[in-house]
Coordinates of C-alpha atoms in Angstrom, one line a residue:
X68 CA 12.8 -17.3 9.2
X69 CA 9.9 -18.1 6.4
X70 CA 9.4 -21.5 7.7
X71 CA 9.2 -20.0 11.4
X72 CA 6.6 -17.4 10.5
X73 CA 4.6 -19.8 8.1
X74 CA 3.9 -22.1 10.9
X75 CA 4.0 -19.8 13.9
X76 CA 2.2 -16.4 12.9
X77 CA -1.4 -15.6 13.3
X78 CA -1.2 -12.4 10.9
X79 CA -4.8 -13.2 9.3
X80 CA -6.4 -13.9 12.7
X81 CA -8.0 -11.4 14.9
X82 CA -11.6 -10.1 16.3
X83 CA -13.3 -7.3 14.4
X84 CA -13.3 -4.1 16.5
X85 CA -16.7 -2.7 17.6
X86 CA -18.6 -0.7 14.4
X87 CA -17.9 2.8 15.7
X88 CA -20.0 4.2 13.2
X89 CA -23.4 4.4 14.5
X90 CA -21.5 6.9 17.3
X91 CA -19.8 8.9 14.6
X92 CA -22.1 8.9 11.9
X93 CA -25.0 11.6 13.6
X94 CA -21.6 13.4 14.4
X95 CA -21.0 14.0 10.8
X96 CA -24.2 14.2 9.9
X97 CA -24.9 17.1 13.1
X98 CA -22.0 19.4 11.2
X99 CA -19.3 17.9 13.3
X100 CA -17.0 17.4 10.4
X101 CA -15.2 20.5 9.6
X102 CA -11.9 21.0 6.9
X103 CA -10.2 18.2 9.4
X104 CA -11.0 18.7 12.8
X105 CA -14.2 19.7 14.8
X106 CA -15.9 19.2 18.0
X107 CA -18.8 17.1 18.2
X108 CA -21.2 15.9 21.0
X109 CA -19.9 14.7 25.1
X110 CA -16.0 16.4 23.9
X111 CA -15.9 14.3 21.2
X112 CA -13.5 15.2 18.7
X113 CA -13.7 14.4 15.2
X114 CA -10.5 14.5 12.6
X115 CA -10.5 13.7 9.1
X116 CA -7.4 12.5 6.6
X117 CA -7.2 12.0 3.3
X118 CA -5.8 8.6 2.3
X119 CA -4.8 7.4 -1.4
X120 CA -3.7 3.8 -1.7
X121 CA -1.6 2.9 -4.2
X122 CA -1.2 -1.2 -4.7
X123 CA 2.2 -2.7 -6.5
X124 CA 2.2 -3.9 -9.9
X125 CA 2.5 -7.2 -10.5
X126 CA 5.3 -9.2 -8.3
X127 CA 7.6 -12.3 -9.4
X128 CA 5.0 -14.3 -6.5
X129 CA 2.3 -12.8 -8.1
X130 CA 4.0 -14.2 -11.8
X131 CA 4.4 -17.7 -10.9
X132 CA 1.5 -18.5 -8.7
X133 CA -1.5 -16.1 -9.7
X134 CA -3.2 -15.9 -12.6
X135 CA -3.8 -12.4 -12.7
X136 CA -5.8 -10.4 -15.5
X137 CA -3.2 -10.6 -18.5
X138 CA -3.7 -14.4 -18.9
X139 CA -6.7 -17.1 -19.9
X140 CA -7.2 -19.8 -16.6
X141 CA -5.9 -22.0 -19.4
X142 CA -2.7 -20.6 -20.1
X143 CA -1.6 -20.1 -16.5
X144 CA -2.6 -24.0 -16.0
X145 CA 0.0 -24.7 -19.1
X146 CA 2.5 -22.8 -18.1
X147 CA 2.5 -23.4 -14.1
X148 CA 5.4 -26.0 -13.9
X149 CA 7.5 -24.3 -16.2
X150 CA 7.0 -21.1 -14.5
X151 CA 7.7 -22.8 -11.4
X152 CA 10.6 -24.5 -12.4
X153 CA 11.7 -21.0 -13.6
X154 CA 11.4 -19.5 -10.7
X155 CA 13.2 -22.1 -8.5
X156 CA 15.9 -21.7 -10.9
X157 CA 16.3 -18.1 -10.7
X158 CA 16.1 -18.4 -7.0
X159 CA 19.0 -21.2 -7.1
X160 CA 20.8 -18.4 -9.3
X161 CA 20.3 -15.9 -6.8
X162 CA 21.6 -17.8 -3.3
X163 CA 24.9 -18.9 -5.5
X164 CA 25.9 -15.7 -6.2
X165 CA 25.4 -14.3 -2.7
X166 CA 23.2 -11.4 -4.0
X167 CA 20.7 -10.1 -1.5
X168 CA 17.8 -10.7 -4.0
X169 CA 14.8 -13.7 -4.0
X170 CA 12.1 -14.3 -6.5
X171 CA 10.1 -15.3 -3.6
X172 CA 11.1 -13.5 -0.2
X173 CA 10.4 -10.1 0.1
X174 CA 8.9 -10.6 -4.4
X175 CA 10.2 -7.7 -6.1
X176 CA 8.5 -6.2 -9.0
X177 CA 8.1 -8.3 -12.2
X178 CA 8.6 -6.9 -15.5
X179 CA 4.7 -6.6 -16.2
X180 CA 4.9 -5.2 -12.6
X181 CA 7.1 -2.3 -13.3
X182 CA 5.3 -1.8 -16.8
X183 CA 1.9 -1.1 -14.8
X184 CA 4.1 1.2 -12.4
X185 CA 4.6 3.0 -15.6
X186 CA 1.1 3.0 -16.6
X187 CA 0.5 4.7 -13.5
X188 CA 2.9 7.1 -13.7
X189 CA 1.8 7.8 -17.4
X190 CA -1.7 8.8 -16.2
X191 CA -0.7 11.0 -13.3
X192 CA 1.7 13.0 -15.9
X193 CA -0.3 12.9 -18.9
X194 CA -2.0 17.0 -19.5
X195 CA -4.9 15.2 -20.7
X196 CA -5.8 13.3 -17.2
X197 CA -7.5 16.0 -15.6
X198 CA -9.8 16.0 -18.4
X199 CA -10.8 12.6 -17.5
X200 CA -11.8 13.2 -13.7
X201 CA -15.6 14.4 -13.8
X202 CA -15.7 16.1 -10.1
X203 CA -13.8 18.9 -8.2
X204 CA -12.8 16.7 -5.4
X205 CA -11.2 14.0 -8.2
X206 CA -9.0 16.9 -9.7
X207 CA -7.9 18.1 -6.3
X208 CA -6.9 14.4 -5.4
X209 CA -5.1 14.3 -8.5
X210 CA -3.4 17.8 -7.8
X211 CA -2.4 16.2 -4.5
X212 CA -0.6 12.8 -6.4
X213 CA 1.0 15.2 -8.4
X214 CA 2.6 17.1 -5.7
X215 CA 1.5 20.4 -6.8
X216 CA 2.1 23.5 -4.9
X217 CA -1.6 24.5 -4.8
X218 CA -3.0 21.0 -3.9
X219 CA -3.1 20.1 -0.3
X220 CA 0.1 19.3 1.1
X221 CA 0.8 15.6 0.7
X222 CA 3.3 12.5 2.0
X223 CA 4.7 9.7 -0.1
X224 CA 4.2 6.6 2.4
X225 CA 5.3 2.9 1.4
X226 CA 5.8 -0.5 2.9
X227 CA 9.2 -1.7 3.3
X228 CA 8.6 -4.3 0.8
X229 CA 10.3 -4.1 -2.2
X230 CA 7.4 -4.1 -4.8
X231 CA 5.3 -1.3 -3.0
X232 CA 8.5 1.1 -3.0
X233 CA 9.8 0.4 -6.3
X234 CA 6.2 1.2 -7.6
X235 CA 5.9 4.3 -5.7
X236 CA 9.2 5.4 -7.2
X237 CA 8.6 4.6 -10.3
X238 CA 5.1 6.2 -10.6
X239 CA 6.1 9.3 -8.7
X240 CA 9.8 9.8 -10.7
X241 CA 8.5 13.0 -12.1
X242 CA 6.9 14.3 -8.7
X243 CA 10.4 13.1 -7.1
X244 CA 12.4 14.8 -9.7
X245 CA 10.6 18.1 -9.4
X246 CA 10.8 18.0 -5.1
X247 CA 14.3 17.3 -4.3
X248 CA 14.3 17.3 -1.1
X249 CA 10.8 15.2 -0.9
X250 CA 11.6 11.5 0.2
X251 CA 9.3 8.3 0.4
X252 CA 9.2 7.4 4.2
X253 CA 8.9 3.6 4.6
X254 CA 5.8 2.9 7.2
X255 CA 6.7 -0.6 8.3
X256 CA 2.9 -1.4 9.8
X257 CA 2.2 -1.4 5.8
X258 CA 3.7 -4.4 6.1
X259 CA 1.3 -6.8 3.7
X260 CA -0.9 -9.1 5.7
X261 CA 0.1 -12.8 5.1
X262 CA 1.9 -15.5 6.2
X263 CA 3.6 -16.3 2.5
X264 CA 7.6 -15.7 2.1
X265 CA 6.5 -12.8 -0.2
X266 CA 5.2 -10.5 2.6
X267 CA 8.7 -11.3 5.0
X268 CA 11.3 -8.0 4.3
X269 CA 15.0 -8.8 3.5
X270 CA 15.6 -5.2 4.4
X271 CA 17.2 -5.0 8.0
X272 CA 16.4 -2.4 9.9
X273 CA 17.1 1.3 9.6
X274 CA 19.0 0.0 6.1
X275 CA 18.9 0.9 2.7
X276 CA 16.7 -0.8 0.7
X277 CA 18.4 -3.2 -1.8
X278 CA 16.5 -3.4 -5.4
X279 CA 16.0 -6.4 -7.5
X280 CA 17.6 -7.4 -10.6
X281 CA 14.4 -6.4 -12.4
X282 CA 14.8 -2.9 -10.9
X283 CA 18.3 -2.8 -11.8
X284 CA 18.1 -3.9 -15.2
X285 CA 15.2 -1.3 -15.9
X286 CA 15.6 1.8 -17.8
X287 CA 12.5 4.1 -16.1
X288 CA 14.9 5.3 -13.6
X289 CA 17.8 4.8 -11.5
X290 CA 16.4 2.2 -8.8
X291 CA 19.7 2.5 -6.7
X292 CA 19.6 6.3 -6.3
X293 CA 16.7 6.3 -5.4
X294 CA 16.4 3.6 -2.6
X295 CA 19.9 5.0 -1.6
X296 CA 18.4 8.4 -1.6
X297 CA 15.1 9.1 -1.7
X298 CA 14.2 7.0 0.5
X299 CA 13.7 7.0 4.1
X300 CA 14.3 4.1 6.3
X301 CA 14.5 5.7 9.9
X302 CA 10.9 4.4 11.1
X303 CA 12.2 0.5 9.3
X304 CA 11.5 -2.0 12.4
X305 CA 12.4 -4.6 9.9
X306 CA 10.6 -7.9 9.5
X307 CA 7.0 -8.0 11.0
X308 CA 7.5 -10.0 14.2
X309 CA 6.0 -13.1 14.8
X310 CA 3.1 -12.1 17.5
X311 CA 2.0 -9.7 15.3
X312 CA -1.1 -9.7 13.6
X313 CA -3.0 -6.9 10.7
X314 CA -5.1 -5.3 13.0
X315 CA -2.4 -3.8 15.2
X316 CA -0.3 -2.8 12.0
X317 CA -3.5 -1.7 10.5
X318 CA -4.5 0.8 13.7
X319 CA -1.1 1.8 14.1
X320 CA -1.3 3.0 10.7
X321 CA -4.4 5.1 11.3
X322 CA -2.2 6.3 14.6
X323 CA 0.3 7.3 12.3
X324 CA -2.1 8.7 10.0
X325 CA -3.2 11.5 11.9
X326 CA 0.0 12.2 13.9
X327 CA 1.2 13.7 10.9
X328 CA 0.0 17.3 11.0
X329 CA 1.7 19.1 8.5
X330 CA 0.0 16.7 5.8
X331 CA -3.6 16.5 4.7
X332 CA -3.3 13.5 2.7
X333 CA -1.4 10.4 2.8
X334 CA 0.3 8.6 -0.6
X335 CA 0.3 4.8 0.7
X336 CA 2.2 2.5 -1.7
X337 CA 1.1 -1.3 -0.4
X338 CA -0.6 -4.6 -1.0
X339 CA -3.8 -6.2 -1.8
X340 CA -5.1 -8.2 1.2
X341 CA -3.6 -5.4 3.3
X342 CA -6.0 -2.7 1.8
X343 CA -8.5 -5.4 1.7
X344 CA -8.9 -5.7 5.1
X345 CA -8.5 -1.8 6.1
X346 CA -11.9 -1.9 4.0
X347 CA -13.4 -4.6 5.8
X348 CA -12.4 -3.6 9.0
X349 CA -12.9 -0.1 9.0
X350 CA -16.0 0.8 6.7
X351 CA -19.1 0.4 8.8
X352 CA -20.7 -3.1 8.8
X353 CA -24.2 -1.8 7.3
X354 CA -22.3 -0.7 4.2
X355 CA -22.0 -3.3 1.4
X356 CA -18.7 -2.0 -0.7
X357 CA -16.7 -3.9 -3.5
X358 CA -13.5 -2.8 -1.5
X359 CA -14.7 -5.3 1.2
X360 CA -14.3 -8.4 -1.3
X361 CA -12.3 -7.3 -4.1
X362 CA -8.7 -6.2 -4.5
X363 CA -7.6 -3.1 -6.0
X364 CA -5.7 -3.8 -9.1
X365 CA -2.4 -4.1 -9.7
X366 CA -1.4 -0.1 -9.5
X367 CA -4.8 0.8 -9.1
X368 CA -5.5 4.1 -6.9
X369 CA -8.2 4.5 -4.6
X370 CA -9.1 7.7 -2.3
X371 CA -10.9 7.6 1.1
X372 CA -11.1 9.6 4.2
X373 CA -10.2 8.3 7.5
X374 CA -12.3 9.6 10.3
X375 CA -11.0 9.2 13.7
X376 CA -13.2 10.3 16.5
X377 CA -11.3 11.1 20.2
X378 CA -13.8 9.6 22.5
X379 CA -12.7 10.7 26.3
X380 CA -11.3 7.2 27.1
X381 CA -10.3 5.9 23.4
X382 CA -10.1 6.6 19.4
X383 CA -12.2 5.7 16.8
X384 CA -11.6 4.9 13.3
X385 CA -13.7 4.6 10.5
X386 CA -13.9 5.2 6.7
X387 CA -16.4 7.8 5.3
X388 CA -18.7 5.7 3.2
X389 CA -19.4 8.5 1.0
X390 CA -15.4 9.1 0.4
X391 CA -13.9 5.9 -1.5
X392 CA -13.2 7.3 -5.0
X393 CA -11.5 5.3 -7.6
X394 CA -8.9 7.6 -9.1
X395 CA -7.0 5.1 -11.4
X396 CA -7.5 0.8 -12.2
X397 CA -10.2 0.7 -9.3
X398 CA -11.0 -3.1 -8.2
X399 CA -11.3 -6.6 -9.5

C-alpha cells in the first residue's frame, strides 16, 4: 500500500482557490462580523469559528530522518546510519512478532515526542499559565484548552494518526479525566498531507486505534484506555485514498468545522505540512505570515478564526489575519 501511494498519489499537488478575501474583508470591516454569525451585503452570510491547532511531538520518522531542534546538524549527520540502522531493526522486530505497530507507517510518538506532549500538558495545567497570557482573548482561549465550564464550549478533534492522538491524549489527560463523558473524535480529513509511509493510517476503519510500544511502555497515562475509550472512531474512513489530495481534506475540514453548532472552538491535534498549507491556502495572498513558511513546533499551539462567508451559489473560507495567536511553542 506505501509503495502504491508513494508513486501514485498527488496529495501535495493542487491549484490555489480564488483569494476570497478582498469580498469578505469590507464585510468584516462594514460590522458584518457578529459573536459568530451575521448578515453582510447581497445575502451574504458571514460565520466565524475558533480553531486551535495542536501539532504532535516528535515522531520515530521525525527521529531518524529530521534533524529537529534538540540536536547540532553535526550530530544528526553522525548518528544518521546508526539511527537508521536502528530503526530498520526495530521495524524487522516489529513484523516478526506480528504486532500491529511500525516505526515508519502510521510513526507513532517518539520518547522525546511524548515528553513534549507532556510539556504541553504541563503548561495548560500549571496555576501559573494564565499569568503568562498578556490579553483577554489569550486567557479565554486558554480557558477553552482547559475545558472549563465558563469558557466557550469546545471539541477535542484529531487525525487518525497515531502521533496526533496520543499527543492530544496525553496533553489533555487532566481535561479528559475531569469530563468523563468528553471523547476525542478522530477527523480523518486531518489526515497529514504527504506522500511518505508516515502519513498512511494502520487503523482500519471505524476501529480502535492500536498504540505503539512507546505509548504502551509510558507511564503518563494508560494509552490503551484511552484509545479503547475515549476515543471516537465512528467518522474513521481509514487510509486517505489514493485520488485524494490536501485541498479537499483541507475544505472538508472547514465543512466540518462549522457544521458543528454546539461548539465555538475546535481542539485540532495534527501535523506540520498539514497546518502549513491551511495557512498558505487560506490566509489572504496580500498577507505575509510566518505560518505560510514555517511549521509550528513540535506541540506548539496556535489560535485562529476561520471565516466562512455563504455566498448564494458557494462558501468561502478564509483565516482572520488579525486572529493567529500563538498560545504555546509558536513556529520555527
Amino acid at each position: 500500500m506505501g509503495v502504491v501511494y508513494f508513486v501514485l498519489c498527488n496529495d501535495k499537488s493542487w491549484a490555489k482557490p480564488n483569494d476570497p478575501w478582498p469580498f469578505i474583508q469590507p464585510l468584516l470591516n462594514a460590522g458584518a462580523d457578529g459573536d459568530s454569525k451575521a448578515k453582510g451585503g447581497a445575502g451574504t452570510v458571514i460565520e466565524k469559528k475558533t480553531i486551535i491547532f495542536v501539532r504532535h511531538g516528535e515522531s520515530t520518522w521525525n527521529e531518524t530522518f529530521n534533524k529537529g531542534s534538540h540536536r547540532s546538524a553535526m550530530v544528526f549527520a553522525v548518528g544518521f546510519v546508526p539511527n537508521l540502522i536502528k530503526a530498520i531493526l526495530y521495524e524487522l522486530y516489529l513484523l516478526l512478532s506480528g504486532r500491529m505497530d511500525s516505526w515508519f507507517y502510521d510513526s507513532p510518538l517518539s520518547e522525546l515526542g511524548l515528553s513534549q506532549a507532556d510539556s504541553l500538558h504541563s503548561f495548560l495545567t500549571s496555576p501559573t499559565t494564565k499569568n503568562t497570557l498578556s490579553s483577554p482573548t489569550e486567557k479565554t482561549l486558554l480557558a477553552s484548552l482547559r475545558g472549563e465550564a465558563s469558557a466557550p464550549p469546545s471539541l477535542l478533534i484529531s487525525s487518525n494518526l497515531r502521533r496526533a492522538l496520543s499527543t492530544v491524549a496525553v496533553a489533555f489527560r487532566t481535561r479528559l479525566s475531569e469530563n468523563e463523558r468528553e471523547k476525542i473524535i478522530v477527523v480523518p480529513s486531518l489526515q497529514e498531507i504527504s506522500r511518505n509511509p508516515d502519513t498512511l493510517s494502520l487503523t482500519p476503519a471505524h476501529a480502535v486505534v492500536t498504540p505503539s510500544w512507546i505509548d504502551c511502555e509510558s507511564k503518563m497515562c494508560d494509552m490503551k484506555e484511552l484509545m479503547a475509550e475515549r476515543v471516537d472512531v465512528s467518522m474513521n474512513r481509514g487510509n486517505k485514498p489514493v485520488d485524494t489530495n490536501g485541498l479537499k481534506r483541507m475544505t472538508e475540514f472547514c465543512k466540518y468545522a462549522f457544521e458543528q453548532k454546539d461548539y465555538e472552538v475546535l481542539i485540532v491535534g495534527g501535523h506540520s505540512i498539514w497546518f502549513r498549507s491551511f495557512f498558505r491556502t487560506f490566509l489572504p495572498k496580500v498577507i505575509r505570515h510566518i505560518g505560510k513558511d514555517k511549521k509550528i513546533v513540535n506541540g506548539g499551539t496556535v489560535a485562529l478564526t476561520l471565516v466562512r462567508a455563504r455566498f448564494p451559489n458557494e462558501d468561502k473560507y478564509v483565516i482572520d489575519p488579525g486572529s493567529v495567536s500563538v498560545i504555546y511553542g509558536g513556529f520555527k
